[in-house]
Short mmCIF file of C-alpha atoms in Angstrom, two decimals:
data_model
loop_
_atom_site.label_atom_id
_atom_site.label_comp_id
_atom_site.label_asym_id
_atom_site.label_seq_id
_atom_site.Cartn_x
_atom_site.Cartn_y
_atom_site.Cartn_z
CA MET A 1 0.00 0.00 0.00
CA SER A 2 1.39 3.38 -0.93
CA LYS A 3 1.84 6.23 1.53
CA SER A 4 -0.75 8.32 -0.27
CA LYS A 5 -3.40 5.77 0.67
CA ILE A 6 -2.28 5.60 4.30
CA LEU A 7 -2.12 9.32 5.00
CA PRO A 8 -5.32 11.37 4.84
CA THR A 9 -3.49 14.33 3.31
CA LYS A 10 -0.40 15.15 1.27
CA LEU A 11 2.41 16.27 3.52
CA ALA A 12 4.53 18.20 1.04
CA ASN A 13 5.54 21.52 2.63
CA ALA A 14 3.74 20.55 5.85
CA ARG A 15 4.96 21.56 9.28
CA LEU A 16 4.26 20.25 12.76
CA ILE A 17 3.37 22.73 15.50
CA PRO A 18 2.66 22.11 19.20
CA TRP A 19 -0.99 21.74 20.23
CA LYS A 20 -0.75 24.75 22.55
CA LYS A 21 0.04 27.04 19.59
CA MET A 22 -3.14 25.89 17.84
CA THR A 23 -5.53 25.94 20.79
CA PRO A 24 -5.60 28.45 23.64
CA LEU A 25 -4.68 26.72 26.91
CA SER A 26 -7.95 27.74 28.51
CA THR A 27 -9.96 25.96 25.81
CA LEU A 28 -8.52 22.44 25.89
CA LYS A 29 -5.69 22.25 28.39
CA LEU A 30 -3.54 19.15 28.21
CA GLU A 31 -2.13 17.73 31.42
CA ARG A 32 1.59 17.92 32.09
CA GLY A 33 3.42 15.24 30.13
CA SER A 34 0.73 14.88 27.46
CA LYS A 35 2.06 15.39 23.96
CA ALA A 36 0.06 16.64 20.99
CA GLY A 37 0.69 18.45 17.75
CA VAL A 38 -1.00 19.69 14.63
CA VAL A 39 0.30 19.26 11.08
CA LEU A 40 -0.40 22.34 8.97
CA ASP A 41 -0.26 22.44 5.19
CA LYS A 42 1.60 25.18 3.30
CA ASP A 43 -1.41 27.52 3.71
CA GLY A 44 -1.55 27.01 7.48
CA VAL A 45 -4.65 24.80 7.35
CA PRO A 46 -4.70 22.00 9.98
CA ARG A 47 -4.53 18.62 8.22
CA LEU A 48 -3.54 16.10 10.89
CA PHE A 49 -3.85 16.05 14.67
CA ILE A 50 -1.32 13.93 16.54
CA PHE A 51 -1.93 12.88 20.15
CA ASP A 52 -0.14 10.54 22.51
CA THR A 53 -2.50 8.37 24.57
CA PHE A 54 -2.67 10.76 27.51
CA ALA A 55 -3.26 13.83 25.35
CA LEU A 56 -6.12 12.03 23.62
CA LEU A 57 -7.56 11.14 27.03
CA ASP A 58 -7.27 14.81 28.06
CA VAL A 59 -9.23 15.96 24.99
CA LEU A 60 -11.85 13.23 25.37
CA SER A 61 -12.19 14.05 29.09
CA ALA A 62 -12.84 17.71 28.31
CA ILE A 63 -15.65 16.66 25.97
CA ASP A 64 -16.96 14.14 28.49
CA GLU A 65 -16.98 16.70 31.33
CA ALA A 66 -18.86 19.20 29.18
CA ILE A 67 -21.81 16.83 28.79
CA VAL A 68 -21.84 15.00 32.14
CA ASP A 69 -24.55 17.24 33.62
CA LYS A 70 -26.54 17.45 30.39
CA LEU A 71 -27.26 13.75 29.95
CA PRO A 72 -29.47 11.47 32.06
CA HIS A 73 -27.43 8.95 34.08
CA LYS A 74 -28.34 6.05 31.77
CA ASP A 75 -27.39 7.98 28.62
CA TYR A 76 -24.11 9.20 30.10
CA TYR A 77 -22.82 5.61 30.08
CA SER A 78 -24.19 4.92 26.60
CA ARG A 79 -21.78 4.50 23.71
CA LYS A 80 -24.30 6.15 21.40
CA SER A 81 -25.05 9.20 23.58
CA ASN A 82 -21.54 9.73 24.94
CA PRO A 83 -18.93 8.26 22.57
CA ALA A 84 -16.15 10.28 24.23
CA GLY A 85 -16.87 8.73 27.64
CA TRP A 86 -17.18 5.29 26.11
CA LEU A 87 -13.83 5.65 24.32
CA ILE A 88 -12.16 6.83 27.54
CA ASP A 89 -13.38 3.69 29.31
CA GLU A 90 -12.21 1.47 26.45
CA LEU A 91 -8.73 3.05 26.35
CA GLU A 92 -8.33 2.90 30.13
CA THR A 93 -9.03 -0.86 30.18
CA LYS A 94 -5.99 -1.34 27.96
CA LEU A 95 -3.57 0.88 29.86
CA PRO A 96 -1.24 -0.51 32.52
CA LEU A 97 -1.86 0.62 36.08
CA ASN A 98 0.39 3.39 37.30
CA PRO A 99 2.87 1.94 39.86
CA GLU A 100 2.53 5.06 42.04
CA TYR A 101 -1.25 4.56 42.13
CA ILE A 102 -0.82 0.91 43.13
CA ASP A 103 1.58 1.92 45.92
CA SER A 104 -0.83 4.59 47.20
CA LEU A 105 -3.67 2.04 47.32
CA LYS A 106 -1.50 -0.43 49.22
CA ALA A 107 -0.50 2.30 51.68
CA ALA A 108 -4.14 3.33 52.17
CA ILE A 109 -5.20 -0.27 52.83
CA GLY A 110 -2.33 -0.71 55.29
CA GLU A 111 -3.28 2.51 57.09
CA ALA A 112 -6.94 1.44 57.28
CA GLU A 113 -5.97 -1.94 58.75
CA LYS A 114 -3.62 -0.27 61.24
CA ARG A 115 -6.41 2.06 62.41
CA GLY A 116 -8.85 -0.84 62.73
CA TRP A 117 -11.28 0.30 60.08
CA VAL A 118 -13.91 -2.29 59.22
CA PRO A 119 -14.48 -3.19 55.54
CA PHE A 120 -17.94 -2.39 54.12
CA GLU A 121 -18.41 -6.04 53.14
CA LYS A 122 -18.05 -7.12 56.77
CA ILE A 123 -20.55 -4.49 57.93
CA GLN A 124 -23.03 -5.57 55.23
CA ALA A 125 -22.66 -9.22 56.20
CA GLU A 126 -23.10 -8.54 59.94
CA LEU A 127 -26.18 -6.37 59.34
CA SER A 128 -27.56 -8.77 56.70
CA LEU A 129 -27.79 -5.99 54.11
#
């Protein structure tokens, strides 16, 4: 397959610019460490948008947050009504867990056990809930 069939646009005289030069930070702010860019043609028209995984999640999250209060609960979790939220969930199932997050969960569980906190499951079982 030739490159012209793979790429959605011709890249002759194209240039790559950072996402933040294309979009004001207040509009769609990417989290620290997220990488994104825009390929402009010779006339300065955006032709390709390039996102790493976390930048794509940032953009999808901004869309998702904008509609969270506008959709009924059932529709919010619908792939048809909220494709951005659905795609976020799909991508997150394929990402490895952050080791720092795992360590913080282990520390929180250890702290809860040390303080004698009772798990909800035990309370439910004892109260027959």
